[in-house]
Amino acid sequence: MTPSAADGGKIALGLTGGGMTGAFYEIGCLAALDDFLGFDFSSTGFHIYMGVSAGASVASLLAKGVPARKIYWGLLHGSEPSLEFKRGDFYMANRWAILKSVLGTVASVPGFFIKSIRLRQHPSPFEFMHHIEERLPPGLFALENYQRFFAKLLEGFGKTDSFAGLARELYIPATDLDLGTRRIFSNADGDQVPISHAVAASSAIPLFFRPVRIQGRDFIDGSTGRVAHIDVAIKAGASTILIINPLLNIMNDRSSVCIPRSDGKCARIAEKAMSFIQDQASRIETRVRLDGEIRRAQAEFPQVKIYRIEPSSAEVMMFLHPTMSYAEREQILRYGYTSMTSVLKRRRAVIEELMQFHGLNPSDEAAAE
């Protein structure tokens, strides 16, 4: 018999990072999950929500009782004014820190060469780079605007920006920059830490965003260590965990995938810019770490069932597109929706597990192989 919350088992939803495109993919997947399993099921009905980095935003909305269907259709058709956003709501240039860095670097140059002369050392480019390193800003962008946007988003849905009073368990991991330890923001924080601040802390990608300061500590991206933080859900009593992970590396098989070059031909990743190479490296690392995390959890807790939903490696290219344009946003949302529908049709065990937890019997169509 499948366990339920009443007899000690809980079902958890884990949403990993992946930037805005990853969040849109997760929303599309969850809207499809709701539609495929019928109106008796809702992705707001999981017992535990784990949201990491970009997934923290989606998990927080669901834990607050905002249906995935509502978010999905609101983003597609603009039917929810609170979901309307612009680039400035996400990326605010860290202007003062950048200006301070530039001025500090310029002012320090004479001192660097004077010191070299006094020590009778030939100034090395590597020593100069080390000299200016501490004068670089902690991040190119700041997340204060996103904190405000997310707080207003919750308010727009009639929800408070607080962990207090949550009917569901919500866990948002972030990484303490100075200690290198994990901090899990959760229901236990009550009114002490706004959800919007925890979401921003978990989303603070190093170098891209400056660390988010909460209660005197500096925090960075929650996926800096673990990817899905499966152990937190298991410790909270989860016996089934559904993980949606948008971060999959590109399989650049040029017989089926084409990364275009400026001349129109298909490129090797090494022929693309440094940022493209770094993104691929990060995706590979995420996949390997998540593989290891799941294997460890299954070895230590064989009774826990873990299901993993990911995009096709051949389709990852669309995740590299800009998402501020409506067309690209719609493409990712719809892909997440069709991707999840396809998975559910193939994986009967996922359907049965989810529906039994809600006291439902899978229909012939839903349970079809």
Short mmCIF file of C-alpha atoms in Angstrom, two decimals:
data_model
loop_
_atom_site.label_atom_id
_atom_site.label_comp_id
_atom_site.label_asym_id
_atom_site.label_seq_id
_atom_site.Cartn_x
_atom_site.Cartn_y
_atom_site.Cartn_z
CA MET A 1 0.00 0.00 0.00
CA THR A 2 1.32 3.44 -0.89
CA PRO A 3 2.14 5.53 2.20
CA SER A 4 0.44 8.84 2.84
CA ALA A 5 0.99 11.80 5.13
CA ALA A 6 -1.31 10.17 7.69
CA ASP A 7 0.92 7.12 8.14
CA GLY A 8 4.24 8.96 8.09
CA GLY A 9 5.00 9.17 4.38
CA LYS A 10 4.98 12.41 2.44
CA ILE A 11 5.35 13.31 -1.21
CA ALA A 12 7.84 16.03 -2.11
CA LEU A 13 8.38 18.18 -5.17
CA GLY A 14 11.95 19.29 -5.86
CA LEU A 15 12.58 22.09 -8.34
CA THR A 16 16.21 22.81 -9.28
CA GLY A 17 17.82 25.85 -10.90
CA GLY A 18 18.24 26.89 -14.50
CA GLY A 19 17.54 30.61 -14.63
CA MET A 20 14.37 32.07 -16.07
CA THR A 21 14.18 29.46 -18.83
CA GLY A 22 14.41 26.72 -16.22
CA ALA A 23 11.59 28.28 -14.20
CA PHE A 24 9.38 28.50 -17.29
CA TYR A 25 10.10 24.85 -18.09
CA GLU A 26 9.12 23.83 -14.55
CA ILE A 27 5.89 25.85 -14.74
CA GLY A 28 5.00 24.21 -18.07
CA CYS A 29 5.69 20.74 -16.63
CA LEU A 30 3.56 21.36 -13.55
CA ALA A 31 0.66 22.82 -15.55
CA ALA A 32 0.70 19.67 -17.69
CA LEU A 33 0.79 17.52 -14.56
CA ASP A 34 -2.34 19.25 -13.27
CA ASP A 35 -4.18 19.00 -16.60
CA PHE A 36 -3.17 15.40 -17.29
CA LEU A 37 -4.27 14.09 -13.91
CA GLY A 38 -7.51 16.07 -13.85
CA PHE A 39 -9.05 18.70 -11.63
CA ASP A 40 -8.97 16.44 -8.57
CA PHE A 41 -5.18 16.77 -8.61
CA SER A 42 -3.18 19.95 -8.10
CA SER A 43 0.53 20.61 -7.93
CA THR A 44 -0.27 22.75 -4.89
CA GLY A 45 -1.07 19.50 -3.06
CA PHE A 46 2.44 18.17 -2.41
CA HIS A 47 3.35 17.90 1.26
CA ILE A 48 6.89 19.20 0.82
CA TYR A 49 8.35 21.77 -1.60
CA MET A 50 12.08 22.06 -2.24
CA GLY A 51 13.07 25.04 -4.38
CA VAL A 52 16.68 25.69 -5.35
CA SER A 53 17.90 28.79 -7.21
CA ALA A 54 15.35 29.59 -9.95
CA GLY A 55 13.21 26.71 -8.69
CA ALA A 56 12.79 28.54 -5.38
CA SER A 57 10.47 31.09 -6.99
CA VAL A 58 8.18 28.43 -8.48
CA ALA A 59 8.21 26.27 -5.34
CA SER A 60 7.31 29.26 -3.16
CA LEU A 61 4.28 30.16 -5.30
CA LEU A 62 3.04 26.56 -5.22
CA ALA A 63 3.59 26.25 -1.46
CA LYS A 64 1.57 29.44 -1.05
CA GLY A 65 -1.29 27.80 -2.94
CA VAL A 66 -0.94 29.51 -6.32
CA PRO A 67 -1.88 26.86 -8.95
CA ALA A 68 0.59 26.04 -11.71
CA ARG A 69 -2.25 26.33 -14.24
CA LYS A 70 -2.84 29.93 -13.19
CA ILE A 71 0.85 30.85 -13.51
CA TYR A 72 1.16 29.05 -16.84
CA TRP A 73 -1.82 30.67 -18.52
CA GLY A 74 -1.05 34.01 -16.91
CA LEU A 75 2.43 34.01 -18.46
CA LEU A 76 1.15 32.80 -21.84
CA HIS A 77 -1.73 35.21 -22.25
CA GLY A 78 -0.98 38.07 -19.86
CA SER A 79 -4.15 37.34 -17.88
CA GLU A 80 -2.40 37.95 -14.55
CA PRO A 81 -1.12 41.55 -14.27
CA SER A 82 1.14 40.63 -11.34
CA LEU A 83 3.10 38.27 -13.64
CA GLU A 84 3.99 41.02 -16.09
CA PHE A 85 7.68 41.80 -15.80
CA LYS A 86 10.51 43.64 -17.50
CA ARG A 87 14.25 43.11 -17.52
CA GLY A 88 14.76 45.57 -14.69
CA ASP A 89 12.66 43.41 -12.39
CA PHE A 90 15.35 40.71 -12.61
CA TYR A 91 18.66 42.28 -13.57
CA MET A 92 19.69 45.46 -11.82
CA ALA A 93 23.24 46.46 -12.64
CA ASN A 94 25.44 46.75 -9.57
CA ARG A 95 26.41 50.24 -10.76
CA TRP A 96 27.87 51.74 -7.60
CA ALA A 97 30.04 48.69 -6.89
CA ILE A 98 31.25 48.61 -10.51
CA LEU A 99 32.06 52.34 -10.49
CA LYS A 100 33.81 52.02 -7.13
CA SER A 101 35.81 49.09 -8.51
CA VAL A 102 36.88 51.00 -11.62
CA LEU A 103 37.90 54.11 -9.66
CA GLY A 104 39.70 52.05 -7.02
CA THR A 105 41.60 50.08 -9.66
CA VAL A 106 42.69 53.19 -11.55
CA ALA A 107 43.76 54.93 -8.32
CA SER A 108 45.79 51.90 -7.24
CA VAL A 109 47.85 51.53 -10.43
CA PRO A 110 50.57 54.09 -9.51
CA GLY A 111 50.98 52.48 -6.09
CA PHE A 112 51.46 49.06 -7.66
CA PHE A 113 54.35 50.25 -9.85
CA ILE A 114 55.92 52.35 -7.07
CA LYS A 115 55.93 49.28 -4.83
CA SER A 116 57.54 47.19 -7.58
CA ILE A 117 60.27 49.81 -8.03
CA ARG A 118 60.97 49.98 -4.31
CA LEU A 119 61.26 46.20 -4.11
CA ARG A 120 63.30 46.18 -7.32
CA GLN A 121 60.89 43.70 -8.87
CA HIS A 122 59.89 43.51 -12.50
CA PRO A 123 56.08 44.01 -12.51
CA SER A 124 54.35 40.90 -13.83
CA PRO A 125 50.93 40.89 -15.53
CA PHE A 126 49.90 38.05 -13.20
CA GLU A 127 50.92 40.07 -10.12
CA PHE A 128 48.97 43.03 -11.47
CA MET A 129 45.88 40.86 -11.95
CA HIS A 130 46.23 39.64 -8.37
CA HIS A 131 46.63 43.26 -7.25
CA ILE A 132 43.33 44.39 -8.78
CA GLU A 133 41.41 41.21 -7.91
CA GLU A 134 40.29 42.47 -4.51
CA ARG A 135 39.05 45.66 -6.14
CA LEU A 136 36.61 43.88 -8.44
CA PRO A 137 32.88 44.08 -7.56
CA PRO A 138 31.26 41.09 -5.78
CA GLY A 139 28.84 40.67 -8.69
CA LEU A 140 27.76 42.38 -11.91
CA PHE A 141 24.11 42.53 -10.92
CA ALA A 142 22.08 42.92 -7.74
CA LEU A 143 18.86 41.13 -6.75
CA GLU A 144 17.12 43.86 -4.74
CA ASN A 145 14.72 44.57 -7.62
CA TYR A 146 13.80 40.90 -7.83
CA GLN A 147 13.17 40.76 -4.10
CA ARG A 148 10.69 43.62 -4.49
CA PHE A 149 9.14 42.10 -7.62
CA PHE A 150 8.60 38.71 -5.97
CA ALA A 151 7.10 40.29 -2.84
CA LYS A 152 4.65 42.21 -5.07
CA LEU A 153 3.95 39.02 -7.04
CA LEU A 154 2.90 37.23 -3.85
CA GLU A 155 0.79 40.23 -2.87
CA GLY A 156 -0.82 40.22 -6.32
CA PHE A 157 -1.98 36.66 -5.70
CA GLY A 158 -3.29 37.63 -2.27
CA LYS A 159 -0.41 35.97 -0.40
CA THR A 160 1.98 37.27 2.26
CA ASP A 161 5.75 37.41 1.86
CA SER A 162 6.24 35.24 4.93
CA PHE A 163 6.89 31.62 5.88
CA ALA A 164 4.46 32.03 8.76
CA GLY A 165 1.13 30.26 8.34
CA LEU A 166 2.19 28.07 5.41
CA ALA A 167 0.01 24.96 5.17
CA ARG A 168 2.75 23.15 3.21
CA GLU A 169 6.40 22.63 4.08
CA LEU A 170 8.70 24.87 2.06
CA TYR A 171 12.49 24.54 2.02
CA ILE A 172 14.76 26.99 0.20
CA PRO A 173 18.50 26.22 0.41
CA ALA A 174 21.21 28.86 0.09
CA THR A 175 24.96 28.72 0.70
CA ASP A 176 26.73 30.77 3.38
CA LEU A 177 29.59 32.35 1.45
CA ASP A 178 31.97 32.79 4.38
CA LEU A 179 31.40 29.45 6.10
CA GLY A 180 30.72 27.31 3.02
CA THR A 181 27.78 25.76 4.83
CA ARG A 182 24.19 25.24 3.80
CA ARG A 183 21.36 27.33 5.19
CA ILE A 184 17.83 26.03 4.72
CA PHE A 185 15.18 28.73 4.87
CA SER A 186 11.86 27.16 5.84
CA ASN A 187 8.60 27.43 7.75
CA ALA A 188 10.70 27.56 10.91
CA ASP A 189 11.83 31.09 9.93
CA GLY A 190 8.28 32.38 10.35
CA ASP A 191 8.23 36.16 10.01
CA GLN A 192 11.98 36.50 10.62
CA VAL A 193 13.02 36.10 6.95
CA PRO A 194 10.74 37.15 4.07
CA ILE A 195 10.28 34.47 1.41
CA SER A 196 11.38 36.97 -1.26
CA HIS A 197 14.74 37.35 0.50
CA ALA A 198 15.23 33.58 0.77
CA VAL A 199 14.38 33.19 -2.92
CA ALA A 200 16.91 35.89 -3.87
CA ALA A 201 19.61 34.31 -1.68
CA SER A 202 19.10 30.91 -3.28
CA SER A 203 19.24 32.52 -6.74
CA ALA A 204 22.43 34.55 -6.27
CA ILE A 205 24.63 32.93 -8.92
CA PRO A 206 28.29 33.72 -8.04
CA LEU A 207 29.94 36.50 -10.08
CA PHE A 208 26.70 37.18 -11.97
CA PHE A 209 24.83 38.37 -8.86
CA ARG A 210 26.35 39.83 -5.74
CA PRO A 211 25.69 37.83 -2.54
CA VAL A 212 22.43 38.48 -0.70
CA ARG A 213 22.84 39.53 2.91
CA ILE A 214 20.36 38.11 5.44
CA GLN A 215 20.66 38.39 9.21
CA GLY A 216 24.28 39.52 8.93
CA ARG A 217 25.36 36.64 6.65
CA ASP A 218 26.18 36.64 2.92
CA PHE A 219 24.47 33.96 0.82
CA ILE A 220 24.94 32.66 -2.71
CA ASP A 221 23.19 30.21 -5.02
CA GLY A 222 21.64 27.22 -3.25
CA SER A 223 22.93 24.83 -5.92
CA THR A 224 26.57 25.70 -5.19
CA GLY A 225 26.88 22.45 -3.20
CA ARG A 226 24.04 20.01 -3.76
CA VAL A 227 21.73 20.29 -6.75
CA ALA A 228 18.35 19.09 -5.44
CA HIS A 229 19.00 18.76 -1.67
CA ILE A 230 17.17 15.44 -1.61
CA ASP A 231 18.36 14.76 1.94
CA VAL A 232 16.30 17.68 3.28
CA ALA A 233 13.08 16.24 1.84
CA ILE A 234 13.90 12.77 3.19
CA LYS A 235 14.67 14.17 6.64
CA ALA A 236 11.30 15.93 6.52
CA GLY A 237 9.59 12.57 5.99
CA ALA A 238 9.27 12.28 2.23
CA SER A 239 8.78 8.74 0.94
CA THR A 240 8.34 9.85 -2.70
CA ILE A 241 10.20 12.69 -4.39
CA LEU A 242 9.48 14.13 -7.83
CA ILE A 243 12.43 16.18 -9.14
CA ILE A 244 12.12 18.51 -12.11
CA ASN A 245 15.56 19.49 -13.37
CA PRO A 246 15.85 21.85 -16.38
CA LEU A 247 19.68 21.92 -16.31
CA LEU A 248 20.88 19.33 -18.76
CA ASN A 249 23.98 19.74 -20.91
CA ILE A 250 23.80 20.01 -24.68
CA MET A 251 24.50 16.83 -26.61
CA ASN A 252 26.12 18.51 -29.59
CA ASP A 253 25.65 15.65 -32.03
CA ARG A 254 25.65 17.61 -35.27
CA SER A 255 23.57 14.97 -37.01
CA SER A 256 20.58 16.11 -34.93
CA VAL A 257 21.65 19.37 -33.25
CA CYS A 258 23.06 22.48 -34.88
CA ILE A 259 24.67 25.30 -32.93
CA PRO A 260 24.94 27.93 -35.67
CA ARG A 261 28.13 29.82 -36.44
CA SER A 262 28.21 33.26 -38.02
CA ASP A 263 28.68 31.64 -41.44
CA GLY A 264 25.57 29.50 -40.97
CA LYS A 265 27.41 26.22 -40.48
CA CYS A 266 27.08 24.02 -37.40
CA ALA A 267 29.70 24.74 -34.74
CA ARG A 268 31.59 22.79 -32.14
CA ILE A 269 31.04 24.21 -28.67
CA ALA A 270 34.75 25.10 -28.53
CA GLU A 271 34.11 27.50 -31.42
CA LYS A 272 31.60 29.50 -29.42
CA ALA A 273 32.26 32.25 -26.89
CA MET A 274 33.67 31.68 -23.41
CA SER A 275 30.24 32.13 -21.86
CA PHE A 276 28.85 29.32 -24.02
CA ILE A 277 31.66 27.01 -22.98
CA GLN A 278 31.22 27.94 -19.31
CA ASP A 279 27.49 27.31 -19.53
CA GLN A 280 28.06 23.85 -21.01
CA ALA A 281 30.65 23.05 -18.33
CA SER A 282 28.23 24.15 -15.60
CA ARG A 283 25.46 22.00 -17.07
CA ILE A 284 27.73 18.95 -17.23
CA GLU A 285 28.78 19.48 -13.61
CA THR A 286 25.15 19.84 -12.51
CA ARG A 287 24.13 16.63 -14.26
CA VAL A 288 27.00 14.66 -12.71
CA ARG A 289 26.36 16.05 -9.22
CA LEU A 290 22.63 15.33 -9.45
CA ASP A 291 23.36 11.77 -10.62
CA GLY A 292 25.59 11.27 -7.56
CA GLU A 293 23.08 12.87 -5.21
CA ILE A 294 20.29 10.55 -6.37
CA ARG A 295 22.51 7.47 -6.20
CA ARG A 296 23.55 8.28 -2.62
CA ALA A 297 19.96 8.85 -1.55
CA GLN A 298 18.81 5.59 -3.11
CA ALA A 299 21.67 3.68 -1.47
CA GLU A 300 21.01 5.14 1.99
CA PHE A 301 17.22 5.19 1.76
CA PRO A 302 16.16 2.43 -0.65
CA GLN A 303 12.55 2.73 0.54
CA VAL A 304 12.31 6.28 -0.88
CA LYS A 305 11.08 6.53 -4.46
CA ILE A 306 12.71 9.22 -6.59
CA TYR A 307 11.35 10.28 -9.99
CA ARG A 308 13.32 12.63 -12.22
CA ILE A 309 11.89 14.78 -15.02
CA GLU A 310 14.27 16.52 -17.45
CA PRO A 311 14.17 17.98 -20.96
CA SER A 312 15.49 16.03 -23.90
CA SER A 313 19.23 16.63 -24.40
CA ALA A 314 18.48 17.34 -28.06
CA GLU A 315 16.15 20.19 -27.05
CA VAL A 316 18.41 21.95 -24.54
CA MET A 317 19.38 24.52 -27.19
CA MET A 318 16.11 26.36 -26.70
CA PHE A 319 17.07 27.00 -23.07
CA LEU A 320 19.93 29.20 -24.27
CA HIS A 321 17.59 31.70 -25.92
CA PRO A 322 16.76 35.06 -24.32
CA THR A 323 13.51 34.88 -22.36
CA MET A 324 12.52 38.51 -22.08
CA SER A 325 10.79 38.29 -25.47
CA TYR A 326 7.30 36.85 -25.39
CA ALA A 327 7.99 34.39 -28.24
CA GLU A 328 10.90 32.71 -26.45
CA ARG A 329 9.02 32.59 -23.15
CA GLU A 330 6.03 30.95 -24.84
CA GLN A 331 8.28 28.39 -26.53
CA ILE A 332 9.81 27.25 -23.23
CA LEU A 333 6.48 27.15 -21.40
CA ARG A 334 4.84 25.09 -24.14
CA TYR A 335 7.84 22.79 -24.39
CA GLY A 336 7.69 22.09 -20.65
CA TYR A 337 3.99 21.32 -20.99
CA THR A 338 4.35 18.89 -23.92
CA SER A 339 7.49 17.36 -22.42
CA MET A 340 5.74 16.48 -19.16
CA THR A 341 2.68 15.17 -20.99
CA SER A 342 4.91 12.85 -23.01
CA VAL A 343 6.70 11.63 -19.86
CA LEU A 344 3.45 10.93 -18.03
CA LYS A 345 2.11 8.88 -20.91
CA ARG A 346 5.24 6.70 -20.79
CA ARG A 347 5.72 6.37 -17.04
CA ARG A 348 2.75 4.72 -15.39
CA ALA A 349 4.46 4.48 -11.98
CA VAL A 350 4.68 8.27 -11.67
CA ILE A 351 0.97 8.67 -12.35
CA GLU A 352 -0.10 5.95 -9.94
CA GLU A 353 2.14 7.29 -7.18
CA LEU A 354 0.86 10.84 -7.48
CA MET A 355 -2.79 9.89 -7.72
CA GLN A 356 -2.73 7.37 -4.88
CA PHE A 357 -1.24 10.02 -2.61
CA HIS A 358 -4.32 12.11 -3.37
CA GLY A 359 -6.70 9.20 -2.78
CA LEU A 360 -7.54 8.94 -6.49
CA ASN A 361 -7.75 6.03 -8.86
CA PRO A 362 -5.86 6.50 -12.14
CA SER A 363 -8.18 6.65 -15.11
CA ASP A 364 -7.64 4.27 -18.02
CA GLU A 365 -6.21 7.13 -20.08
CA ALA A 366 -3.90 8.39 -17.32
CA ALA A 367 -2.67 4.94 -16.42
CA ALA A 368 -2.05 3.88 -20.00
CA GLU A 369 1.47 2.77 -20.76
#
